[in-house]
Structures are given as C-alpha cells and as structure tokens.
C-alpha cells in the first residue's frame, strides 16, 4: 500500500499570494498517476489535477501540478478568495487500489 | 450532464447492515469502473471499493474486506454497496464516483451513522 503524506497540515496565506502544497508518497507512484482534489466545507470533492500535472476540465490555469516518483506538489499561483479550502492528493498508480493523503487545509491569513 | 445520486444511508446499530445505492446518468455507465469513497465526520477521504465495468473484478480497502460488497446493475445504471457487520468507525458520508483512476465525477454523498 502506498501511503501519501501531505504537508503542511495547514497553510495560512493571503489572497494574491502563491501557495505550494506537497504530497509525498512512501514509494514511487507509477506513471505519475497522482491526482489533486479540492473540497470546500459541506461540498463534494472536485478533481483539479490528474496525472500529476494535467488540469481537469474547467479548472483555472492558476492551478498547476508537478512532480514525479515520490514527490508531488500543487501550486496555486495567485490565491483567490474561493481557493481557501481543503486539498487532497490521491494516487492511482496501484490501480485499481487507491489511497488518499490526509489533506492540507488552506486558510486565509 | 453527468449525475450520480446516492441513497440508502441512515442510522444503524453496530453489527447491522445497510445497502447504499448510486443512480448514474448522463454518461455511458458500462464504459466505466465505479468507486465508493467515504469521509468520516471532520476527517479526510478514504477510498473504499471499486468495480470493473462488467462487475468481474472488485477491490476493497483492507478495513472493509469481507464485510462490504460492491456490485452494479448495468441495466439500471446503478452502483451498490452492501455493508454488513457495521462498526462505529464506518460512520461516514459515502460518495460514489466515476472511476478512471482519477475520480472525475462524484455524487453528493449519503450519510451512514453506526451507533446504538
């Protein structure tokens, strides 16, 4: 089983700033099969990034993903008020078995 | 428009059973794997199970193996999760999701509460 560890647990930033969230895997993620999701309170998770760096349909280009092997990151270039939320990474390299990270809370400073 | 609508959640006693359903529409159901993902109150996401397009392959997270059974009815474009021997730690919102490895569409979820 691949364990995903996200850091930091909480990130406090202001609108307009750049956010970088990290997701580290306990072993290499095959073919960079890593996805990122955003979840706002009381809402359903939304797919942001898949295959480490591909944006899902309708996702603004201020969201970008990078990384390979065991180290991945999600960057939000300029934070908008609506970007403050929980973010989860998920690996599907061991498909059809999956795992999620524990999440990073992005909060307004 | 892709729609996934879960139902069947509720309050159940420890050791009890519950069957969740997920009605799918707006896409060709038979072309996709489908997954169940859960989220305990105030906690993160946990993948629970998935099923191949024709139902011939099913996979589970270790914590539910032997207690939960995923199934699908392609004629009804529906996904199911039979949950037996429920425990307090199974309390969560259960989401169904379209599964391409990435989970690109999610339902609104149904709450399962296991408590005496």
mmCIF file of C-alpha atoms in Angstrom:
data_model
loop_
_atom_site.group_PDB
_atom_site.id
_atom_site.type_symbol
_atom_site.label_atom_id
_atom_site.label_comp_id
_atom_site.label_asym_id
_atom_site.label_seq_id
_atom_site.Cartn_x
_atom_site.Cartn_y
_atom_site.Cartn_z
ATOM 1 C CA UNK A 1 0.000 0.000 0.000
ATOM 2 C CA UNK A 2 1.283 3.443 -0.915
ATOM 3 C CA UNK A 3 0.960 5.939 1.936
ATOM 4 C CA UNK A 4 0.637 9.587 0.941
ATOM 5 C CA UNK A 5 1.775 12.280 3.358
ATOM 6 C CA UNK A 6 0.669 15.838 2.719
ATOM 7 C CA UNK A 7 2.363 18.906 4.098
ATOM 8 C CA UNK A 8 1.857 21.281 5.649
ATOM 9 C CA UNK A 9 -1.236 20.270 7.578
ATOM 10 C CA UNK A 10 -2.437 23.865 7.499
ATOM 11 C CA UNK A 11 -1.217 26.674 5.264
ATOM 12 C CA UNK A 12 -2.152 30.254 6.152
ATOM 13 C CA UNK A 13 -1.840 32.739 3.308
ATOM 14 C CA UNK A 14 -3.470 35.882 1.979
ATOM 15 C CA UNK A 15 -5.342 36.385 -1.287
ATOM 16 C CA UNK A 16 -2.932 37.166 -4.092
ATOM 17 C CA UNK A 17 -0.139 35.081 -2.609
ATOM 18 C CA UNK A 18 1.297 31.879 -4.066
ATOM 19 C CA UNK A 19 0.505 28.548 -2.423
ATOM 20 C CA UNK A 20 2.552 25.382 -2.701
ATOM 21 C CA UNK A 21 1.180 22.155 -1.244
ATOM 22 C CA UNK A 22 3.228 18.981 -1.008
ATOM 23 C CA UNK A 23 2.325 15.304 -1.324
ATOM 24 C CA UNK A 24 4.983 12.695 -0.628
ATOM 25 C CA UNK A 25 4.496 9.004 -1.374
ATOM 26 C CA UNK A 26 6.002 6.119 0.592
ATOM 27 C CA UNK A 27 7.057 4.527 -2.705
ATOM 28 C CA UNK A 28 7.224 5.618 -6.284
ATOM 29 C CA UNK A 29 3.871 6.362 -7.906
ATOM 30 C CA UNK A 30 3.672 4.520 -11.186
ATOM 31 C CA UNK A 31 3.383 6.682 -14.297
ATOM 32 C CA UNK A 32 2.818 9.753 -12.119
ATOM 33 C CA UNK A 33 -0.747 8.623 -11.539
ATOM 34 C CA UNK A 34 -1.434 11.261 -8.936
ATOM 35 C CA UNK A 35 -4.492 13.483 -8.629
ATOM 36 C CA UNK A 36 -5.407 16.531 -6.561
ATOM 37 C CA UNK A 37 -8.877 17.398 -5.258
ATOM 38 C CA UNK A 38 -10.342 20.490 -3.683
ATOM 39 C CA UNK A 39 -13.096 20.264 -1.078
ATOM 40 C CA UNK A 40 -14.919 23.204 0.443
ATOM 41 C CA UNK A 41 -16.943 22.834 3.660
ATOM 42 C CA UNK A 42 -20.181 20.974 3.037
ATOM 43 C CA UNK A 43 -19.291 20.319 -0.593
ATOM 44 C CA UNK A 44 -18.254 17.377 -2.695
ATOM 45 C CA UNK A 45 -14.583 16.903 -3.634
ATOM 46 C CA UNK A 46 -13.709 18.351 -7.032
ATOM 47 C CA UNK A 47 -10.985 16.983 -9.279
ATOM 48 C CA UNK A 48 -8.353 19.638 -10.006
ATOM 49 C CA UNK A 49 -5.297 17.840 -11.385
ATOM 50 C CA UNK A 50 -4.691 14.329 -12.704
ATOM 51 C CA UNK A 51 -1.599 12.523 -13.974
ATOM 52 C CA UNK A 52 0.391 14.843 -11.716
ATOM 53 C CA UNK A 53 0.179 17.880 -13.992
ATOM 54 C CA UNK A 54 -2.927 17.808 -16.201
ATOM 55 C CA UNK A 55 -5.715 20.197 -15.270
ATOM 56 C CA UNK A 56 -9.214 18.797 -15.184
ATOM 57 C CA UNK A 57 -11.954 20.332 -17.287
ATOM 58 C CA UNK A 58 -12.863 23.853 -16.217
ATOM 59 C CA UNK A 59 -10.038 24.270 -13.712
ATOM 60 C CA UNK A 60 -8.414 27.748 -13.852
ATOM 61 C CA UNK A 61 -4.820 27.909 -15.016
ATOM 62 C CA UNK A 62 -3.680 29.381 -11.704
ATOM 63 C CA UNK A 63 -3.751 25.745 -10.514
ATOM 64 C CA UNK A 64 -0.792 23.642 -11.572
ATOM 65 C CA UNK A 65 0.638 20.308 -10.549
ATOM 66 C CA UNK A 66 4.135 18.939 -10.796
ATOM 67 C CA UNK A 67 6.339 16.135 -9.618
ATOM 68 C CA UNK A 68 7.153 12.508 -10.209
ATOM 69 C CA UNK A 69 8.306 9.430 -8.369
ATOM 70 C CA UNK A 70 7.581 10.111 -4.711
ATOM 71 C CA UNK A 71 7.357 13.913 -4.575
ATOM 72 C CA UNK A 72 4.471 15.913 -5.950
ATOM 73 C CA UNK A 73 3.182 19.425 -5.491
ATOM 74 C CA UNK A 74 0.141 21.537 -6.209
ATOM 75 C CA UNK A 75 0.732 25.220 -6.814
ATOM 76 C CA UNK A 76 -1.858 27.980 -6.862
ATOM 77 C CA UNK A 77 -0.155 30.940 -8.466
ATOM 78 C CA UNK A 78 -2.307 33.769 -7.090
ATOM 79 C CA UNK A 79 -4.823 32.873 -4.434
ATOM 80 C CA UNK A 80 -8.424 33.906 -4.956
ATOM 81 C CA UNK A 81 -10.871 34.015 -2.015
ATOM 82 C CA UNK A 82 -12.657 30.933 -3.327
ATOM 83 C CA UNK A 83 -9.425 28.875 -3.237
ATOM 84 C CA UNK A 84 -9.380 28.598 0.543
ATOM 85 C CA UNK A 85 -10.394 25.005 1.157
ATOM 86 C CA UNK A 86 -9.099 21.502 1.886
ATOM 87 C CA UNK A 87 -6.866 19.837 -0.669
ATOM 88 C CA UNK A 88 -6.253 16.113 -1.019
ATOM 89 C CA UNK A 89 -3.852 14.143 -3.159
ATOM 90 C CA UNK A 90 -4.715 10.656 -4.384
ATOM 91 C CA UNK A 91 -2.535 8.041 -6.035
ATOM 92 C CA UNK A 92 -3.911 5.586 -8.584
ATOM 93 C CA UNK A 93 -0.618 4.113 -9.703
ATOM 94 C CA UNK A 94 -1.503 0.900 -7.902
ATOM 95 C CA UNK A 95 -4.790 0.865 -9.802
ATOM 96 C CA UNK A 96 -7.338 -0.449 -9.100
ATOM 97 C CA UNK A 97 -6.326 0.104 -5.476
ATOM 98 C CA UNK A 98 -6.117 3.738 -4.429
ATOM 99 C CA UNK A 99 -5.115 5.877 -1.472
ATOM 100 C CA UNK A 100 -5.538 9.482 -0.401
ATOM 101 C CA UNK A 101 -3.354 11.823 1.570
ATOM 102 C CA UNK A 102 -4.666 13.190 4.862
ATOM 103 C CA UNK A 103 -5.239 16.644 3.392
ATOM 104 C CA UNK A 104 -3.914 20.194 3.646
ATOM 105 C CA UNK A 105 -6.136 22.976 4.884
ATOM 106 C CA UNK A 106 -5.529 26.229 3.049
ATOM 107 C CA UNK A 107 -6.829 29.046 5.225
ATOM 108 C CA UNK A 108 -6.967 32.806 4.979
ATOM 109 C CA UNK A 109 -4.301 34.571 6.997
ATOM 110 C CA UNK B 1 -24.696 16.151 -17.702
ATOM 111 C CA UNK B 2 -23.130 13.501 -15.517
ATOM 112 C CA UNK B 3 -25.182 12.836 -12.404
ATOM 113 C CA UNK B 4 -24.553 10.475 -9.528
ATOM 114 C CA UNK B 5 -27.203 10.277 -6.816
ATOM 115 C CA UNK B 6 -26.626 8.212 -3.705
ATOM 116 C CA UNK B 7 -29.313 6.920 -1.386
ATOM 117 C CA UNK B 8 -29.791 4.403 1.380
ATOM 118 C CA UNK B 9 -27.871 5.992 4.219
ATOM 119 C CA UNK B 10 -29.209 6.240 7.736
ATOM 120 C CA UNK B 11 -28.787 5.247 11.353
ATOM 121 C CA UNK B 12 -27.916 1.619 12.056
ATOM 122 C CA UNK B 13 -26.805 -0.237 15.141
ATOM 123 C CA UNK B 14 -23.358 -1.775 15.434
ATOM 124 C CA UNK B 15 -23.383 -5.185 13.796
ATOM 125 C CA UNK B 16 -26.207 -4.177 11.497
ATOM 126 C CA UNK B 17 -26.443 -3.945 7.731
ATOM 127 C CA UNK B 18 -27.221 -1.268 5.180
ATOM 128 C CA UNK B 19 -27.330 -1.149 1.393
ATOM 129 C CA UNK B 20 -26.313 2.006 -0.413
ATOM 130 C CA UNK B 21 -27.342 2.784 -3.961
ATOM 131 C CA UNK B 22 -25.977 5.183 -6.541
ATOM 132 C CA UNK B 23 -28.055 6.054 -9.604
ATOM 133 C CA UNK B 24 -25.942 7.157 -12.546
ATOM 134 C CA UNK B 25 -26.992 9.156 -15.591
ATOM 135 C CA UNK B 26 -25.568 11.387 -18.278
ATOM 136 C CA UNK B 27 -22.800 9.026 -19.386
ATOM 137 C CA UNK B 28 -22.363 5.506 -20.714
ATOM 138 C CA UNK B 29 -22.293 3.625 -17.423
ATOM 139 C CA UNK B 30 -20.981 0.405 -18.925
ATOM 140 C CA UNK B 31 -17.736 2.062 -20.042
ATOM 141 C CA UNK B 32 -16.533 2.968 -16.565
ATOM 142 C CA UNK B 33 -15.205 1.491 -13.391
ATOM 143 C CA UNK B 34 -17.050 2.893 -10.390
ATOM 144 C CA UNK B 35 -15.835 3.569 -6.869
ATOM 145 C CA UNK B 36 -17.118 4.230 -3.380
ATOM 146 C CA UNK B 37 -15.229 6.735 -1.235
ATOM 147 C CA UNK B 38 -16.088 7.669 2.334
ATOM 148 C CA UNK B 39 -15.388 10.558 4.667
ATOM 149 C CA UNK B 40 -15.807 10.253 8.409
ATOM 150 C CA UNK B 41 -17.025 13.402 10.204
ATOM 151 C CA UNK B 42 -14.278 16.021 10.223
ATOM 152 C CA UNK B 43 -11.841 13.631 8.593
ATOM 153 C CA UNK B 44 -10.244 13.047 5.201
ATOM 154 C CA UNK B 45 -11.192 10.949 2.216
ATOM 155 C CA UNK B 46 -10.847 7.166 2.200
ATOM 156 C CA UNK B 47 -11.253 5.035 -0.896
ATOM 157 C CA UNK B 48 -13.479 2.063 -0.015
ATOM 158 C CA UNK B 49 -14.059 -0.137 -3.054
ATOM 159 C CA UNK B 50 -14.347 -0.235 -6.817
ATOM 160 C CA UNK B 51 -15.778 -2.445 -9.519
ATOM 161 C CA UNK B 52 -14.949 -3.092 -13.137
ATOM 162 C CA UNK B 53 -17.304 -2.264 -15.971
ATOM 163 C CA UNK B 54 -18.788 -5.774 -16.188
ATOM 164 C CA UNK B 55 -18.603 -6.499 -12.471
ATOM 165 C CA UNK B 56 -15.975 -9.200 -12.943
ATOM 166 C CA UNK B 57 -13.374 -7.506 -10.737
ATOM 167 C CA UNK B 58 -13.926 -5.920 -7.344
ATOM 168 C CA UNK B 59 -11.422 -4.432 -4.946
ATOM 169 C CA UNK B 60 -11.675 -3.229 -1.363
ATOM 170 C CA UNK B 61 -9.701 -1.353 1.248
ATOM 171 C CA UNK B 62 -8.491 -3.795 3.908
ATOM 172 C CA UNK B 63 -10.732 -2.371 6.635
ATOM 173 C CA UNK B 64 -13.950 -3.391 4.835
ATOM 174 C CA UNK B 65 -12.806 -6.582 3.105
ATOM 175 C CA UNK B 66 -15.184 -9.414 3.981
ATOM 176 C CA UNK B 67 -17.852 -7.058 5.363
ATOM 177 C CA UNK B 68 -18.743 -4.856 2.385
ATOM 178 C CA UNK B 69 -19.726 -5.967 -1.112
ATOM 179 C CA UNK B 70 -19.757 -3.699 -4.123
ATOM 180 C CA UNK B 71 -21.981 -4.545 -7.076
ATOM 181 C CA UNK B 72 -23.597 -2.923 -10.070
ATOM 182 C CA UNK B 73 -26.617 -3.351 -12.309
ATOM 183 C CA UNK B 74 -25.719 -2.051 -15.751
ATOM 184 C CA UNK B 75 -29.294 -2.363 -16.985
ATOM 185 C CA UNK B 76 -30.361 0.040 -14.233
ATOM 186 C CA UNK B 77 -27.139 2.108 -14.429
ATOM 187 C CA UNK B 78 -26.795 1.721 -10.713
ATOM 188 C CA UNK B 79 -23.998 1.017 -8.268
ATOM 189 C CA UNK B 80 -24.470 -0.565 -4.864
ATOM 190 C CA UNK B 81 -22.597 -1.098 -1.626
ATOM 191 C CA UNK B 82 -23.861 -3.792 0.722
ATOM 192 C CA UNK B 83 -22.452 -3.109 4.170
ATOM 193 C CA UNK B 84 -22.641 -5.840 6.810
ATOM 194 C CA UNK B 85 -21.289 -6.130 10.349
ATOM 195 C CA UNK B 86 -21.137 -2.369 10.592
ATOM 196 C CA UNK B 87 -18.899 -0.743 13.166
ATOM 197 C CA UNK B 88 -18.843 2.698 14.724
ATOM 198 C CA UNK B 89 -15.764 3.524 12.649
ATOM 199 C CA UNK B 90 -17.802 3.011 9.451
ATOM 200 C CA UNK B 91 -19.722 6.186 10.273
ATOM 201 C CA UNK B 92 -19.149 8.498 7.318
ATOM 202 C CA UNK B 93 -20.557 10.175 4.275
ATOM 203 C CA UNK B 94 -20.320 7.678 1.432
ATOM 204 C CA UNK B 95 -19.753 9.012 -2.077
ATOM 205 C CA UNK B 96 -19.951 7.150 -5.331
ATOM 206 C CA UNK B 97 -17.586 8.334 -8.030
ATOM 207 C CA UNK B 98 -16.851 7.645 -11.655
ATOM 208 C CA UNK B 99 -13.531 5.891 -11.719
ATOM 209 C CA UNK B 100 -10.853 6.484 -14.307
ATOM 210 C CA UNK B 101 -8.156 6.086 -11.700
ATOM 211 C CA UNK B 102 -8.761 9.745 -11.204
ATOM 212 C CA UNK B 103 -12.254 10.209 -9.770
ATOM 213 C CA UNK B 104 -13.736 12.776 -12.069
ATOM 214 C CA UNK B 105 -17.386 12.918 -11.013
ATOM 215 C CA UNK B 106 -18.784 12.484 -7.524
ATOM 216 C CA UNK B 107 -22.248 12.213 -6.102
ATOM 217 C CA UNK B 108 -23.490 14.362 -3.233
ATOM 218 C CA UNK B 109 -22.993 11.552 -0.743
ATOM 219 C CA UNK B 110 -25.182 9.713 1.739
ATOM 220 C CA UNK B 111 -24.573 9.702 5.490
ATOM 221 C CA UNK B 112 -24.214 6.423 7.340
ATOM 222 C CA UNK B 113 -24.253 6.588 11.121
ATOM 223 C CA UNK B 114 -23.437 3.489 13.127
ATOM 224 C CA UNK B 115 -24.498 3.948 16.708
ATOM 225 C CA UNK B 116 -26.544 2.298 19.424
#
